[in-house]
């Protein structure tokens, strides 16, 4: 069977990582790259670098990876859909619900595979956490709290921290718990002089009663990517920078001091840091999308799921503007 022919749209900061993986992916040939600024990072490997998506399509591609600024997702996506080309679009799918819905509809109408690059779903720590939650290791899930902070990423100019970073946490929370968002309340602030918000604190409720909290900013010299999932049997802590997963088990030793036991709640138990395989998340994302294009079973982030994430993020911004909790 002939290899799939893939193209890359955008050879910037994220695009160069996609080029590296596409150039070494089994069953796939990277045949061309689109970037009007040329091959600044030297990732083409001698492959054609063209100025337009139309020129890339003319090279004869089965699918494309879209790694351009969010504002260009609609134009690029519609061009690919019209040409009958499957596409993996970097997150967020779009800067708003209407555009995201238009993209999802365009690919669905043509019967094409569309995916969104929510890379955290492929982090080994979160994949293991999802499996353990589904198998009942936590029992009922009470709360998910995420912290995502670090310095400002200079490449981001067209969206704020909610669409750029918080969409990671919105997607991974819904995916790990296998629940949907019921309501969201957000508070944002502008501290750096940029037109978009640069920090957000959000609280939400999921469909099975799980409470969620997201603290996100790009104002901190401390880089942190932590997801804390608390349930009736203990707490899972996923560090997605190191792909480590730790389980803090509820204690099994009864508190005999009556005065203390009345307000202590659960006690501290054993702590387990799981030894898990740690493949590169981006490579797993690409392998799954390749398999989806081939018609195989694959766990990709669908355009409808990407749309749902954009809807929650947009609602969070509306909540911040109106100082109200909004039901989705």
GROMACS .gro file of C-alpha atoms in nm:
model
  328
    1UNK     CA    1   0.000   0.000   0.000
    2UNK     CA    2   0.132   0.341  -0.096
    3UNK     CA    3   0.219   0.589   0.176
    4UNK     CA    4  -0.021   0.872   0.253
    5UNK     CA    5   0.088   1.206   0.111
    6UNK     CA    6   0.085   1.481   0.375
    7UNK     CA    7   0.132   1.857   0.361
    8UNK     CA    8   0.209   2.113   0.628
    9UNK     CA    9   0.057   2.461   0.640
   10UNK     CA   10   0.277   2.687   0.852
   11UNK     CA   11   0.644   2.633   0.931
   12UNK     CA   12   0.669   2.850   1.242
   13UNK     CA   13   0.729   2.757   1.605
   14UNK     CA   14   0.477   2.472   1.618
   15UNK     CA   15   0.500   2.389   1.249
   16UNK     CA   16   0.865   2.290   1.276
   17UNK     CA   17   0.776   2.022   1.532
   18UNK     CA   18   0.500   1.891   1.305
   19UNK     CA   19   0.749   1.884   1.016
   20UNK     CA   20   0.994   1.677   1.220
   21UNK     CA   21   0.729   1.417   1.306
   22UNK     CA   22   0.567   1.410   0.962
   23UNK     CA   23   0.908   1.364   0.803
   24UNK     CA   24   0.969   1.044   1.000
   25UNK     CA   25   0.618   0.902   1.037
   26UNK     CA   26   0.569   0.545   0.921
   27UNK     CA   27   0.332   0.518   0.626
   28UNK     CA   28   0.343   0.891   0.550
   29UNK     CA   29   0.541   1.105   0.308
   30UNK     CA   30   0.567   1.477   0.378
   31UNK     CA   31   0.555   1.620   0.027
   32UNK     CA   32   0.540   1.996   0.076
   33UNK     CA   33   0.508   2.292   0.311
   34UNK     CA   34   0.320   2.621   0.285
   35UNK     CA   35   0.474   2.931   0.436
   36UNK     CA   36   0.489   3.272   0.264
   37UNK     CA   37   0.793   3.355   0.484
   38UNK     CA   38   0.984   3.056   0.352
   39UNK     CA   39   1.167   2.789   0.549
   40UNK     CA   40   1.305   3.000   0.836
   41UNK     CA   41   1.366   2.702   1.063
   42UNK     CA   42   1.516   2.481   0.792
   43UNK     CA   43   1.260   2.203   0.828
   44UNK     CA   44   1.174   2.133   0.464
   45UNK     CA   45   1.451   1.880   0.408
   46UNK     CA   46   1.458   1.974   0.041
   47UNK     CA   47   1.083   1.943  -0.002
   48UNK     CA   48   0.895   2.216  -0.190
   49UNK     CA   49   0.804   2.525   0.013
   50UNK     CA   50   0.514   2.706  -0.155
   51UNK     CA   51   0.327   3.029  -0.088
   52UNK     CA   52  -0.036   2.914  -0.094
   53UNK     CA   53  -0.256   2.629   0.021
   54UNK     CA   54  -0.376   2.588  -0.338
   55UNK     CA   55  -0.019   2.525  -0.450
   56UNK     CA   56   0.018   2.262  -0.177
   57UNK     CA   57  -0.300   2.089  -0.290
   58UNK     CA   58  -0.160   2.077  -0.645
   59UNK     CA   59   0.129   1.865  -0.515
   60UNK     CA   60  -0.127   1.590  -0.455
   61UNK     CA   61  -0.188   1.547  -0.082
   62UNK     CA   62  -0.421   1.320   0.115
   63UNK     CA   63  -0.416   1.529   0.432
   64UNK     CA   64  -0.262   1.841   0.579
   65UNK     CA   65  -0.158   1.967   0.920
   66UNK     CA   66  -0.260   2.329   0.981
   67UNK     CA   67  -0.021   2.518   1.210
   68UNK     CA   68  -0.097   2.881   1.129
   69UNK     CA   69  -0.231   3.153   1.364
   70UNK     CA   70  -0.588   3.088   1.477
   71UNK     CA   71  -0.725   3.378   1.274
   72UNK     CA   72  -0.632   3.193   0.951
   73UNK     CA   73  -0.785   2.855   1.042
   74UNK     CA   74  -1.113   2.925   0.862
   75UNK     CA   75  -0.957   3.034   0.532
   76UNK     CA   76  -0.708   2.748   0.527
   77UNK     CA   77  -0.957   2.490   0.650
   78UNK     CA   78  -1.223   2.576   0.394
   79UNK     CA   79  -0.968   2.563   0.112
   80UNK     CA   80  -0.859   2.215   0.220
   81UNK     CA   81  -1.216   2.093   0.264
   82UNK     CA   82  -1.315   2.223  -0.080
   83UNK     CA   83  -1.021   2.028  -0.225
   84UNK     CA   84  -1.124   1.707  -0.047
   85UNK     CA   85  -0.819   1.706   0.181
   86UNK     CA   86  -0.838   1.575   0.539
   87UNK     CA   87  -0.692   1.810   0.802
   88UNK     CA   88  -0.547   1.816   1.151
   89UNK     CA   89  -0.588   2.175   1.276
   90UNK     CA   90  -0.383   2.310   1.565
   91UNK     CA   91  -0.582   2.413   1.871
   92UNK     CA   92  -0.795   2.608   1.927
   93UNK     CA   93  -1.011   2.512   1.631
   94UNK     CA   94  -1.115   2.876   1.592
   95UNK     CA   95  -1.135   3.203   1.783
   96UNK     CA   96  -1.512   3.174   1.823
   97UNK     CA   97  -1.805   2.935   1.808
   98UNK     CA   98  -1.945   3.048   1.471
   99UNK     CA   99  -1.617   2.996   1.289
  100UNK     CA  100  -1.551   2.664   1.464
  101UNK     CA  101  -1.898   2.541   1.365
  102UNK     CA  102  -1.840   2.648   1.005
  103UNK     CA  103  -1.517   2.450   0.990
  104UNK     CA  104  -1.673   2.139   1.145
  105UNK     CA  105  -1.964   2.154   0.903
  106UNK     CA  106  -1.736   2.197   0.600
  107UNK     CA  107  -1.541   1.879   0.672
  108UNK     CA  108  -1.846   1.677   0.775
  109UNK     CA  109  -2.035   1.775   0.458
  110UNK     CA  110  -1.747   1.641   0.247
  111UNK     CA  111  -1.710   1.323   0.454
  112UNK     CA  112  -1.355   1.421   0.548
  113UNK     CA  113  -1.158   1.342   0.862
  114UNK     CA  114  -1.098   1.655   1.068
  115UNK     CA  115  -0.905   1.671   1.392
  116UNK     CA  116  -0.788   1.932   1.642
  117UNK     CA  117  -0.439   1.934   1.791
  118UNK     CA  118  -0.522   1.926   2.161
  119UNK     CA  119  -0.186   1.770   2.240
  120UNK     CA  120  -0.247   1.721   2.614
  121UNK     CA  121  -0.484   1.432   2.541
  122UNK     CA  122  -0.180   1.236   2.429
  123UNK     CA  123   0.028   1.308   2.738
  124UNK     CA  124   0.111   0.971   2.901
  125UNK     CA  125   0.019   1.094   3.250
  126UNK     CA  126  -0.329   1.203   3.142
  127UNK     CA  127  -0.386   0.894   2.928
  128UNK     CA  128  -0.305   0.678   3.229
  129UNK     CA  129  -0.526   0.892   3.454
  130UNK     CA  130  -0.822   0.854   3.218
  131UNK     CA  131  -0.783   0.477   3.210
  132UNK     CA  132  -0.760   0.457   3.590
  133UNK     CA  133  -1.065   0.679   3.639
  134UNK     CA  134  -1.266   0.474   3.389
  135UNK     CA  135  -1.171   0.154   3.575
  136UNK     CA  136  -1.296   0.297   3.904
  137UNK     CA  137  -0.962   0.358   4.078
  138UNK     CA  138  -1.090   0.694   4.209
  139UNK     CA  139  -1.455   0.603   4.251
  140UNK     CA  140  -1.675   0.908   4.203
  141UNK     CA  141  -1.476   1.207   4.076
  142UNK     CA  142  -1.537   1.507   4.302
  143UNK     CA  143  -1.309   1.776   4.161
  144UNK     CA  144  -1.058   1.855   3.888
  145UNK     CA  145  -0.820   2.145   3.944
  146UNK     CA  146  -0.568   2.255   3.681
  147UNK     CA  147  -0.281   2.502   3.699
  148UNK     CA  148  -0.115   2.620   3.379
  149UNK     CA  149   0.121   2.913   3.400
  150UNK     CA  150   0.446   3.035   3.254
  151UNK     CA  151   0.607   3.321   3.058
  152UNK     CA  152   0.429   3.482   2.765
  153UNK     CA  153   0.473   3.286   2.439
  154UNK     CA  154   0.591   3.551   2.196
  155UNK     CA  155   0.436   3.375   1.896
  156UNK     CA  156   0.078   3.439   2.018
  157UNK     CA  157  -0.079   3.764   1.897
  158UNK     CA  158  -0.437   3.693   1.789
  159UNK     CA  159  -0.599   3.535   2.097
  160UNK     CA  160  -0.576   3.567   2.474
  161UNK     CA  161  -0.483   3.319   2.741
  162UNK     CA  162  -0.831   3.162   2.750
  163UNK     CA  163  -0.831   3.049   2.388
  164UNK     CA  164  -0.458   2.978   2.373
  165UNK     CA  165  -0.395   2.795   2.703
  166UNK     CA  166  -0.719   2.738   2.891
  167UNK     CA  167  -0.859   2.542   2.597
  168UNK     CA  168  -0.597   2.276   2.683
  169UNK     CA  169  -0.744   2.239   3.031
  170UNK     CA  170  -1.105   2.253   2.917
  171UNK     CA  171  -1.049   1.976   2.666
  172UNK     CA  172  -0.838   1.751   2.888
  173UNK     CA  173  -1.081   1.785   3.180
  174UNK     CA  174  -1.381   1.681   2.973
  175UNK     CA  175  -1.181   1.399   2.814
  176UNK     CA  176  -1.018   1.259   3.130
  177UNK     CA  177  -1.347   1.253   3.323
  178UNK     CA  178  -1.561   1.163   3.018
  179UNK     CA  179  -1.804   1.438   3.115
  180UNK     CA  180  -1.923   1.760   2.952
  181UNK     CA  181  -1.937   2.111   3.093
  182UNK     CA  182  -2.271   2.221   3.238
  183UNK     CA  183  -2.174   2.572   3.354
  184UNK     CA  184  -1.870   2.799   3.375
  185UNK     CA  185  -1.775   3.118   3.558
  186UNK     CA  186  -1.460   3.313   3.480
  187UNK     CA  187  -1.261   3.611   3.598
  188UNK     CA  188  -0.995   3.758   3.367
  189UNK     CA  189  -0.745   4.043   3.387
  190UNK     CA  190  -0.513   4.241   3.160
  191UNK     CA  191  -0.177   4.303   3.329
  192UNK     CA  192   0.074   4.321   3.045
  193UNK     CA  193  -0.069   4.590   2.818
  194UNK     CA  194  -0.171   4.347   2.543
  195UNK     CA  195  -0.522   4.370   2.390
  196UNK     CA  196  -0.620   4.021   2.508
  197UNK     CA  197  -0.657   3.885   2.861
  198UNK     CA  198  -0.344   3.733   3.010
  199UNK     CA  199  -0.481   3.553   3.314
  200UNK     CA  200  -0.800   3.368   3.402
  201UNK     CA  201  -0.948   3.194   3.702
  202UNK     CA  202  -1.247   2.977   3.609
  203UNK     CA  203  -1.483   2.751   3.801
  204UNK     CA  204  -1.716   2.506   3.632
  205UNK     CA  205  -1.953   2.216   3.683
  206UNK     CA  206  -1.948   1.895   3.479
  207UNK     CA  207  -2.236   1.673   3.377
  208UNK     CA  208  -2.191   1.419   3.660
  209UNK     CA  209  -2.151   1.679   3.933
  210UNK     CA  210  -1.772   1.716   3.924
  211UNK     CA  211  -1.652   2.065   4.018
  212UNK     CA  212  -1.362   2.205   3.814
  213UNK     CA  213  -1.117   2.491   3.867
  214UNK     CA  214  -0.875   2.630   3.611
  215UNK     CA  215  -0.598   2.878   3.698
  216UNK     CA  216  -0.417   2.992   3.384
  217UNK     CA  217  -0.177   3.275   3.304
  218UNK     CA  218   0.121   3.362   3.090
  219UNK     CA  219   0.264   3.611   3.339
  220UNK     CA  220   0.470   3.379   3.557
  221UNK     CA  221   0.842   3.294   3.549
  222UNK     CA  222   0.735   2.957   3.694
  223UNK     CA  223   0.632   2.708   3.427
  224UNK     CA  224   0.365   2.475   3.562
  225UNK     CA  225   0.134   2.220   3.403
  226UNK     CA  226  -0.053   2.033   3.675
  227UNK     CA  227  -0.387   1.851   3.685
  228UNK     CA  228  -0.523   1.736   4.024
  229UNK     CA  229  -0.816   1.496   4.019
  230UNK     CA  230  -0.982   1.419   4.352
  231UNK     CA  231  -1.231   1.138   4.405
  232UNK     CA  232  -1.383   0.927   4.677
  233UNK     CA  233  -1.080   0.692   4.695
  234UNK     CA  234  -0.797   0.945   4.671
  235UNK     CA  235  -0.627   1.198   4.443
  236UNK     CA  236  -0.440   1.167   4.114
  237UNK     CA  237  -0.180   1.434   4.034
  238UNK     CA  238  -0.061   1.456   3.673
  239UNK     CA  239   0.242   1.669   3.588
  240UNK     CA  240   0.228   1.701   3.213
  241UNK     CA  241   0.571   1.868   3.191
  242UNK     CA  242   0.735   1.548   3.314
  243UNK     CA  243   0.450   1.305   3.223
  244UNK     CA  244   0.449   1.181   3.583
  245UNK     CA  245   0.133   1.047   3.749
  246UNK     CA  246   0.107   1.011   4.126
  247UNK     CA  247  -0.178   0.861   4.329
  248UNK     CA  248  -0.241   0.977   4.686
  249UNK     CA  249  -0.458   0.708   4.837
  250UNK     CA  250  -0.707   0.770   5.116
  251UNK     CA  251  -0.575   0.629   5.443
  252UNK     CA  252  -0.702   0.299   5.577
  253UNK     CA  253  -0.593   0.361   5.938
  254UNK     CA  254  -0.882   0.483   6.153
  255UNK     CA  255  -0.830   0.797   6.360
  256UNK     CA  256  -0.880   0.694   6.725
  257UNK     CA  257  -0.859   1.049   6.863
  258UNK     CA  258  -1.230   1.129   6.879
  259UNK     CA  259  -1.191   1.506   6.881
  260UNK     CA  260  -0.970   1.497   6.571
  261UNK     CA  261  -1.178   1.242   6.381
  262UNK     CA  262  -1.485   1.467   6.392
  263UNK     CA  263  -1.336   1.719   6.149
  264UNK     CA  264  -1.041   1.539   5.990
  265UNK     CA  265  -1.228   1.373   5.701
  266UNK     CA  266  -1.014   1.131   5.502
  267UNK     CA  267  -0.666   1.053   5.633
  268UNK     CA  268  -0.337   1.033   5.447
  269UNK     CA  269  -0.259   0.695   5.298
  270UNK     CA  270  -0.005   0.539   5.066
  271UNK     CA  271   0.149   0.738   4.780
  272UNK     CA  272   0.220   0.570   4.446
  273UNK     CA  273   0.411   0.724   4.156
  274UNK     CA  274   0.328   0.509   3.859
  275UNK     CA  275   0.591   0.386   3.619
  276UNK     CA  276   0.431   0.442   3.278
  277UNK     CA  277   0.563   0.437   2.921
  278UNK     CA  278   0.637   0.788   2.796
  279UNK     CA  279   0.620   0.815   2.416
  280UNK     CA  280   0.625   1.162   2.263
  281UNK     CA  281   0.267   1.301   2.270
  282UNK     CA  282   0.300   1.476   1.932
  283UNK     CA  283   0.405   1.153   1.762
  284UNK     CA  284   0.110   0.964   1.913
  285UNK     CA  285  -0.123   1.242   1.796
  286UNK     CA  286   0.012   1.208   1.442
  287UNK     CA  287  -0.007   0.830   1.445
  288UNK     CA  288  -0.370   0.841   1.555
  289UNK     CA  289  -0.463   1.097   1.290
  290UNK     CA  290  -0.286   0.895   1.020
  291UNK     CA  291  -0.484   0.589   1.129
  292UNK     CA  292  -0.810   0.787   1.123
  293UNK     CA  293  -0.742   0.896   0.764
  294UNK     CA  294  -0.683   0.529   0.679
  295UNK     CA  295  -1.023   0.441   0.827
  296UNK     CA  296  -0.883   0.262   1.131
  297UNK     CA  297  -1.001   0.299   1.490
  298UNK     CA  298  -0.817   0.599   1.632
  299UNK     CA  299  -0.860   0.830   1.929
  300UNK     CA  300  -0.849   1.173   1.767
  301UNK     CA  301  -0.995   1.502   1.888
  302UNK     CA  302  -1.283   1.549   1.647
  303UNK     CA  303  -1.391   1.884   1.508
  304UNK     CA  304  -1.714   1.858   1.708
  305UNK     CA  305  -1.511   1.809   2.026
  306UNK     CA  306  -1.293   2.104   1.928
  307UNK     CA  307  -1.609   2.307   1.875
  308UNK     CA  308  -1.736   2.211   2.223
  309UNK     CA  309  -1.410   2.331   2.376
  310UNK     CA  310  -1.429   2.663   2.192
  311UNK     CA  311  -1.786   2.704   2.316
  312UNK     CA  312  -1.682   2.657   2.679
  313UNK     CA  313  -1.388   2.898   2.636
  314UNK     CA  314  -1.603   3.163   2.468
  315UNK     CA  315  -1.864   3.124   2.742
  316UNK     CA  316  -1.589   3.169   3.003
  317UNK     CA  317  -1.493   3.500   2.841
  318UNK     CA  318  -1.858   3.608   2.833
  319UNK     CA  319  -1.887   3.519   3.202
  320UNK     CA  320  -1.587   3.738   3.279
  321UNK     CA  321  -1.743   4.029   3.088
  322UNK     CA  322  -2.081   3.996   3.264
  323UNK     CA  323  -1.964   3.872   3.607
  324UNK     CA  324  -2.218   3.590   3.586
  325UNK     CA  325  -2.207   3.212   3.597
  326UNK     CA  326  -2.336   3.092   3.260
  327UNK     CA  327  -2.511   2.763   3.187
  328UNK     CA  328  -2.400   2.601   2.863
   0.00000   0.00000   0.00000
